[in-house]
Structure formats: C-alpha cells, structure tokens
Amino acid sequence: MNGIGRLDIKQLRVLSALLKLKNVSHVAQKMGLTQQAISEQLRKLRDLFDDRLFIRQGNTMLPTPKALTLELPINQILSQLDALFVPPQFSPQSYQGVFTISATDYAIAALLPQLLAITRREAPGLKLIIRDFASDNVNQLISAGELDLLISFVEFIPDNLVYDTLFEEQHICIAGAHAPTSSQPLSLSEVASRPQLVVSASRANLRGSHDRWFADKGYKRNIVMSVPGFSSVPDLLNTTDLIAFYPSRLLPNSKVKQLEIELLPPPFKVIAAWHPRSNNSDIHQWLIAQLKQI
C-alpha cells in the first residue's frame, strides 16, 4: 500500500500539533488522548515518512528538517478538510444559477411579478424559468430534477413532497362589471341557482373547488362552463350573465365586480412545495422567504 493509503486524518492532526507544541503530553491533553496514543501515532508517522521527525530533548520534541518541510502542506490540508464542514455564506447578490418554478396561472398573476422585481434587484445572477402547472406529471418532473419549486394549492401536491404555506387566500363571488347590483346580499340558494363559470385547472370538467361546500349546505351549483385558468375569467364574465368565485388577490379588475353574498366559502392555502432533497438548499429557502413576504 502506498503512503497516502496508510495515512489518516488523525495522524495529520497529531503531526501538526507536535510541530506547534513540541511536547507529547501537551498534544495528548489538547487532543483528548493518552500520551501512549500520541506516541503510537508518532511511531506510525516515522514509519510512513521514513524519518524520525522529532528528537526528544528533555521535555521538548525537536522537529527534524523533514518534519519542518511537512508543516506547511499538512496545515494547508487540514485547513481544507475543516472547510468541508463550514457551510458557505449564501449571498443572493452573488448567486449564479437557473431556477425552475411550476406555477398555476393564479400564482403567475398574483406572485411572480413581485418576485421577479425582487430577484432582479437582490439576486441579479438568478435566472427563472416558469412552467405551467401540470398536476398529472408534477411528481415525475420534480423527482427528475426538472422542477425546483411548485406554487399551487395543497390538493394538487403529491404527499411525498415538502411544502410551506405562503398565505391564505379567499374566493369571492364576482360578476361582469355591468351585471345588476342587488341591494341585499345574495343567499346561497340564489348563488347556487345562477349560471356559473368554474376554473378547473387539473381536469377538464364541470366541477369546481366549492362543489362539496355547496352540497354540504344542501345546494347544487348551476355550472355551465369551465376554463383551465383564471386569466380568462374577467373577459368571459363581462360578456355574459355568468358569475364565478375568484381569488381576491387578482382584484380589482375593471371588467368584473364583487357580489355580496350571505356567506363566503372557507379560505384556502397557497403553498410552495419542493422535493425533500432540497430541504437545505439556500436558494430554495431564500426564494420561499421572498414569496412569504409578498
């Protein structure tokens, strides 16, 4: 076995300490070892380097010329090894990299303009790729490393991912800007009977996220149209008699107005999710912190 294969880190630390302290008992005390253990390591080092390395003179260990030539490279090696366990200081300003986010059209409208403004100002070397949210294959994409972060709703996130709640959002009832205004809040019965548009991002069907809530109260919604995202809702309502439930953060919008109803559906969580392998990623933690501030 060659020399490097017989050398271990403890021997390097013993040699470095002996060169500094020049006393076996002092080295033993500093390293929490016995003098016998230090002497045994020194024996191995002498055999390894084919040199006495230290000559005893009273209580002092005098280094040989060979030992003195080893001092600088050994200290450099130990310093580099110690640096492996010191986490680097994360700086958004100096970060360079590409980060891929999969987001619903709601998240793109409600969060990403502000996030982009922050990253351009505070992390100019960060490049963002925004992808449409596709719930059917999101787990495969994030497991393969093709996605770094998801911004969506809890029900669309696979159980094996980690997520953090960014904020709670509230759906409110809206109609086109020219729809008649009622002097009294609409009852849930009236709301349920009106023709409605729903956003069905994960499946193309006539089902909405609040169907169960209405059903629990004894009402069936009159859903006549579904669309895959929120961006088209104001235009569609503005030209029809339809109503819809719409996230409050996407308002105001001149094409629609809020309808007062007797009871709003429960709020829902907007979350950021990631793969567990990224739990300690500085850029993930920084971006999520910015999203929570937004």
Short mmCIF file of C-alpha atoms in Angstrom, two decimals:
data_model
loop_
_atom_site.label_atom_id
_atom_site.label_comp_id
_atom_site.label_asym_id
_atom_site.label_seq_id
_atom_site.Cartn_x
_atom_site.Cartn_y
_atom_site.Cartn_z
CA MET A 1 0.00 0.00 0.00
CA ASN A 2 1.40 3.40 -0.91
CA GLY A 3 1.93 6.17 1.61
CA ILE A 4 -1.33 8.03 1.07
CA GLY A 5 -3.29 4.83 1.60
CA ARG A 6 -1.68 4.36 5.04
CA LEU A 7 -2.19 7.95 6.20
CA ASP A 8 -5.26 9.06 8.13
CA ILE A 9 -6.51 12.45 9.31
CA LYS A 10 -5.75 11.76 12.99
CA GLN A 11 -2.07 11.25 12.16
CA LEU A 12 -2.01 14.56 10.30
CA ARG A 13 -3.52 16.32 13.30
CA VAL A 14 -1.00 14.72 15.67
CA LEU A 15 1.89 15.77 13.44
CA SER A 16 0.55 19.33 13.15
CA ALA A 17 0.09 19.59 16.92
CA LEU A 18 3.57 18.23 17.64
CA LEU A 19 5.11 20.74 15.25
CA LYS A 20 3.27 23.51 17.08
CA LEU A 21 3.54 22.41 20.73
CA LYS A 22 6.73 20.26 20.60
CA ASN A 23 5.57 18.34 23.67
CA VAL A 24 3.85 14.93 23.72
CA SER A 25 1.91 15.48 26.96
CA HIS A 26 0.63 18.86 25.78
CA VAL A 27 -0.52 17.37 22.49
CA ALA A 28 -2.23 14.50 24.30
CA GLN A 29 -4.07 16.94 26.57
CA LYS A 30 -5.15 19.14 23.66
CA MET A 31 -6.44 16.22 21.59
CA GLY A 32 -8.04 14.35 24.49
CA LEU A 33 -5.81 11.31 24.02
CA THR A 34 -3.27 9.47 26.15
CA GLN A 35 0.45 10.06 25.78
CA GLN A 36 0.72 6.42 24.73
CA ALA A 37 -1.76 7.03 21.89
CA ILE A 38 0.24 10.06 20.69
CA SER A 39 3.45 8.05 20.82
CA GLU A 40 1.84 5.26 18.80
CA GLN A 41 0.70 7.74 16.13
CA LEU A 42 4.20 9.23 16.04
CA ARG A 43 5.62 5.72 15.54
CA LYS A 44 3.34 5.22 12.51
CA LEU A 45 4.29 8.63 11.12
CA ARG A 46 8.02 7.83 11.42
CA ASP A 47 7.48 4.59 9.56
CA LEU A 48 5.34 6.28 6.93
CA PHE A 49 7.80 9.11 6.17
CA ASP A 50 10.94 7.04 6.85
CA ASP A 51 12.25 9.74 9.18
CA ARG A 52 12.49 10.23 12.94
CA LEU A 53 10.54 13.51 12.54
CA PHE A 54 11.16 14.52 16.20
CA ILE A 55 14.12 14.13 18.51
CA ARG A 56 13.47 14.28 22.25
CA GLN A 57 15.48 16.87 24.17
CA GLY A 58 14.29 16.91 27.75
CA ASN A 59 10.53 17.57 27.62
CA THR A 60 10.76 19.09 24.16
CA MET A 61 10.35 17.34 20.83
CA LEU A 62 12.65 18.97 18.29
CA PRO A 63 11.45 18.59 14.68
CA THR A 64 13.84 17.23 12.09
CA PRO A 65 14.35 19.10 8.78
CA LYS A 66 11.97 16.59 7.16
CA ALA A 67 9.26 17.39 9.71
CA LEU A 68 9.71 21.11 9.16
CA THR A 69 9.15 20.68 5.40
CA LEU A 70 5.86 18.91 6.15
CA GLU A 71 4.42 21.64 8.39
CA LEU A 72 3.04 23.99 5.72
CA PRO A 73 1.44 21.38 3.41
CA ILE A 74 -0.08 19.48 6.34
CA ASN A 75 -1.63 22.64 7.79
CA GLN A 76 -3.00 23.50 4.34
CA ILE A 77 -4.55 20.03 4.01
CA LEU A 78 -6.14 20.22 7.46
CA SER A 79 -7.48 23.69 6.75
CA GLN A 80 -9.07 22.47 3.52
CA LEU A 81 -10.58 19.47 5.29
CA ASP A 82 -12.04 21.67 8.02
CA ALA A 83 -13.54 23.92 5.34
CA LEU A 84 -15.62 20.99 4.07
CA PHE A 85 -17.75 21.25 7.21
CA VAL A 86 -18.16 25.03 7.20
CA PRO A 87 -21.33 25.93 5.29
CA PRO A 88 -20.69 28.67 2.74
CA GLN A 89 -22.34 32.01 3.39
CA PHE A 90 -25.23 32.40 0.98
CA SER A 91 -25.43 35.73 -0.82
CA PRO A 92 -28.32 36.41 -3.22
CA GLN A 93 -26.27 39.17 -4.85
CA SER A 94 -23.50 36.76 -5.84
CA TYR A 95 -25.69 33.73 -6.61
CA GLN A 96 -25.46 32.42 -10.17
CA GLY A 97 -27.89 29.80 -11.38
CA VAL A 98 -31.15 28.79 -13.06
CA PHE A 99 -34.26 28.01 -11.01
CA THR A 100 -37.36 26.39 -12.49
CA ILE A 101 -40.78 27.09 -10.97
CA SER A 102 -44.01 25.36 -11.89
CA ALA A 103 -46.94 27.62 -11.07
CA THR A 104 -50.66 27.85 -11.62
CA ASP A 105 -51.85 30.81 -13.63
CA TYR A 106 -53.16 32.25 -10.35
CA ALA A 107 -49.66 32.17 -8.85
CA ILE A 108 -48.16 33.63 -12.01
CA ALA A 109 -50.52 36.62 -11.78
CA ALA A 110 -50.60 37.06 -8.00
CA LEU A 111 -46.98 36.44 -7.01
CA LEU A 112 -44.48 36.30 -9.83
CA PRO A 113 -44.44 39.97 -10.89
CA GLN A 114 -43.38 40.95 -7.36
CA LEU A 115 -40.98 38.01 -7.10
CA LEU A 116 -39.29 38.95 -10.37
CA ALA A 117 -38.85 42.54 -9.17
CA ILE A 118 -37.17 41.24 -6.00
CA THR A 119 -34.86 38.81 -7.79
CA ARG A 120 -33.78 41.39 -10.37
CA ARG A 121 -32.89 43.77 -7.56
CA GLU A 122 -31.41 41.40 -4.98
CA ALA A 123 -30.28 38.36 -6.99
CA PRO A 124 -29.40 39.61 -10.49
CA GLY A 125 -27.50 36.41 -11.33
CA LEU A 126 -30.57 34.24 -10.74
CA LYS A 127 -32.43 33.20 -13.89
CA LEU A 128 -36.02 31.97 -13.58
CA ILE A 129 -37.86 29.51 -15.80
CA ILE A 130 -41.63 29.48 -15.21
CA ARG A 131 -43.58 26.43 -16.34
CA ASP A 132 -47.31 25.78 -16.42
CA PHE A 133 -48.55 23.65 -13.55
CA ALA A 134 -49.40 20.14 -14.74
CA SER A 135 -50.71 18.13 -11.79
CA ASP A 136 -50.61 14.80 -13.64
CA ASN A 137 -46.82 14.61 -14.00
CA VAL A 138 -45.53 17.15 -11.49
CA ASN A 139 -44.14 14.43 -9.19
CA GLN A 140 -42.17 12.85 -12.02
CA LEU A 141 -40.76 16.21 -13.11
CA ILE A 142 -39.66 17.36 -9.67
CA SER A 143 -38.19 13.94 -8.82
CA ALA A 144 -36.17 14.05 -12.03
CA GLY A 145 -34.82 17.49 -11.16
CA GLU A 146 -36.64 19.26 -13.99
CA LEU A 147 -38.54 21.42 -11.48
CA ASP A 148 -37.17 23.14 -8.38
CA LEU A 149 -40.31 24.61 -6.82
CA LEU A 150 -44.08 24.34 -7.18
CA ILE A 151 -46.51 27.13 -6.35
CA SER A 152 -50.00 25.77 -6.15
CA PHE A 153 -52.72 24.55 -3.80
CA VAL A 154 -52.44 21.74 -1.25
CA GLU A 155 -54.80 19.34 -3.06
CA PHE A 156 -52.58 19.36 -6.16
CA ILE A 157 -49.33 18.46 -4.36
CA PRO A 158 -48.11 14.81 -4.06
CA ASP A 159 -47.78 13.54 -0.49
CA ASN A 160 -44.05 12.82 -0.80
CA LEU A 161 -43.14 16.50 -1.30
CA VAL A 162 -42.41 19.08 1.39
CA TYR A 163 -44.40 22.31 1.39
CA ASP A 164 -44.75 25.58 3.26
CA THR A 165 -47.83 27.75 3.37
CA LEU A 166 -47.23 31.14 1.78
CA PHE A 167 -50.56 32.70 2.74
CA GLU A 168 -54.30 32.09 2.88
CA GLU A 169 -56.48 33.28 0.03
CA GLN A 170 -60.21 33.87 -0.18
CA HIS A 171 -62.51 33.28 -3.11
CA ILE A 172 -65.13 35.96 -3.54
CA CYS A 173 -68.17 35.94 -5.80
CA ILE A 174 -67.94 38.16 -8.89
CA ALA A 175 -69.95 39.03 -11.97
CA GLY A 176 -69.40 41.17 -15.03
CA ALA A 177 -68.96 44.87 -14.43
CA HIS A 178 -72.38 45.65 -15.95
CA ALA A 179 -74.34 43.00 -14.04
CA PRO A 180 -77.28 44.26 -11.95
CA THR A 181 -76.47 45.07 -8.34
CA SER A 182 -78.61 43.68 -5.54
CA SER A 183 -79.44 45.82 -2.52
CA GLN A 184 -79.23 42.77 -0.26
CA PRO A 185 -76.56 40.06 -0.07
CA LEU A 186 -77.44 37.09 -2.25
CA SER A 187 -78.47 33.93 -0.43
CA LEU A 188 -76.54 30.73 -1.09
CA SER A 189 -79.67 29.38 -2.78
CA GLU A 190 -79.65 32.33 -5.21
CA VAL A 191 -75.92 31.95 -5.83
CA ALA A 192 -76.23 28.22 -6.47
CA SER A 193 -79.06 28.70 -8.97
CA ARG A 194 -77.27 31.30 -11.09
CA PRO A 195 -75.30 30.10 -14.13
CA GLN A 196 -71.68 29.79 -13.06
CA LEU A 197 -68.22 29.54 -14.55
CA VAL A 198 -65.59 27.49 -12.71
CA VAL A 199 -61.84 27.17 -13.09
CA SER A 200 -60.86 23.52 -13.49
CA ALA A 201 -57.10 23.51 -13.79
CA SER A 202 -56.43 19.83 -13.13
CA ARG A 203 -59.30 18.26 -15.05
CA ALA A 204 -61.44 19.44 -17.95
CA ASN A 205 -64.88 19.02 -16.41
CA LEU A 206 -67.82 20.96 -14.98
CA ARG A 207 -66.69 20.71 -11.39
CA GLY A 208 -65.47 23.43 -9.09
CA SER A 209 -63.48 23.55 -5.86
CA HIS A 210 -66.53 24.64 -3.83
CA ASP A 211 -68.99 21.98 -5.04
CA ARG A 212 -68.74 19.99 -1.81
CA TRP A 213 -69.18 23.12 0.32
CA PHE A 214 -72.42 23.95 -1.51
CA ALA A 215 -73.56 20.30 -1.34
CA ASP A 216 -72.97 20.17 2.43
CA LYS A 217 -75.35 23.11 2.74
CA GLY A 218 -77.93 21.41 0.57
CA TYR A 219 -77.35 23.17 -2.76
CA LYS A 220 -76.22 22.05 -6.20
CA ARG A 221 -74.41 24.64 -8.29
CA ASN A 222 -75.56 25.54 -11.77
CA ILE A 223 -72.19 25.22 -13.51
CA VAL A 224 -72.44 25.87 -17.25
CA MET A 225 -68.81 26.45 -18.23
CA SER A 226 -65.28 25.59 -17.10
CA VAL A 227 -61.96 27.09 -18.12
CA PRO A 228 -58.41 25.89 -17.35
CA GLY A 229 -57.21 29.11 -15.70
CA PHE A 230 -58.19 32.35 -14.02
CA SER A 231 -56.82 34.75 -16.62
CA SER A 232 -59.81 34.48 -18.97
CA VAL A 233 -62.49 34.77 -16.28
CA PRO A 234 -62.96 38.60 -16.28
CA ASP A 235 -63.43 38.73 -20.07
CA LEU A 236 -65.92 35.88 -20.03
CA LEU A 237 -67.99 37.32 -17.20
CA ASN A 238 -68.00 40.77 -18.74
CA THR A 239 -69.81 39.50 -21.84
CA THR A 240 -72.23 37.02 -20.21
CA ASP A 241 -74.64 36.65 -17.30
CA LEU A 242 -72.34 34.15 -15.55
CA ILE A 243 -70.91 34.50 -12.06
CA ALA A 244 -67.78 32.92 -10.62
CA PHE A 245 -65.73 32.51 -7.48
CA TYR A 246 -62.45 34.34 -7.95
CA PRO A 247 -59.31 34.83 -5.79
CA SER A 248 -59.32 38.17 -4.02
CA ARG A 249 -55.66 38.91 -4.83
CA LEU A 250 -56.47 39.10 -8.53
CA LEU A 251 -58.78 42.04 -7.93
CA PRO A 252 -59.57 44.80 -8.62
CA ASN A 253 -60.31 44.30 -12.31
CA SER A 254 -62.36 46.81 -14.27
CA LYS A 255 -64.22 44.06 -16.13
CA VAL A 256 -65.80 42.50 -13.04
CA LYS A 257 -67.30 43.49 -9.72
CA GLN A 258 -67.83 41.75 -6.41
CA LEU A 259 -71.24 40.41 -5.48
CA GLU A 260 -72.22 40.47 -1.83
CA ILE A 261 -73.34 37.03 -0.67
CA GLU A 262 -74.57 35.85 2.72
CA LEU A 263 -71.62 33.53 3.35
CA LEU A 264 -68.24 33.11 1.71
CA PRO A 265 -66.64 29.68 1.21
CA PRO A 266 -63.72 28.77 3.51
CA PRO A 267 -60.33 30.31 2.68
CA PHE A 268 -57.70 28.14 1.05
CA LYS A 269 -53.92 27.86 1.31
CA VAL A 270 -51.45 28.86 -1.36
CA ILE A 271 -48.29 26.81 -0.89
CA ALA A 272 -44.75 26.39 -2.16
CA ALA A 273 -43.60 22.76 -2.45
CA TRP A 274 -40.26 21.14 -3.17
CA HIS A 275 -38.51 17.77 -3.14
CA PRO A 276 -37.06 16.70 0.26
CA ARG A 277 -33.55 16.63 -1.24
CA SER A 278 -33.74 20.45 -1.39
CA ASN A 279 -34.56 20.94 2.31
CA ASN A 280 -31.16 22.52 2.97
CA SER A 281 -30.91 24.47 -0.28
CA ASP A 282 -30.09 28.12 0.42
CA ILE A 283 -31.67 29.37 -2.80
CA HIS A 284 -34.90 27.48 -2.04
CA GLN A 285 -35.09 28.94 1.44
CA TRP A 286 -34.37 32.44 0.19
CA LEU A 287 -36.97 32.35 -2.59
CA ILE A 288 -39.64 30.92 -0.29
CA ALA A 289 -38.93 33.68 2.23
CA GLN A 290 -39.42 36.29 -0.50
CA LEU A 291 -42.70 34.67 -1.59
CA LYS A 292 -43.98 34.71 2.00
CA GLN A 293 -43.17 38.40 2.32
CA ILE A 294 -45.08 39.12 -0.89
#
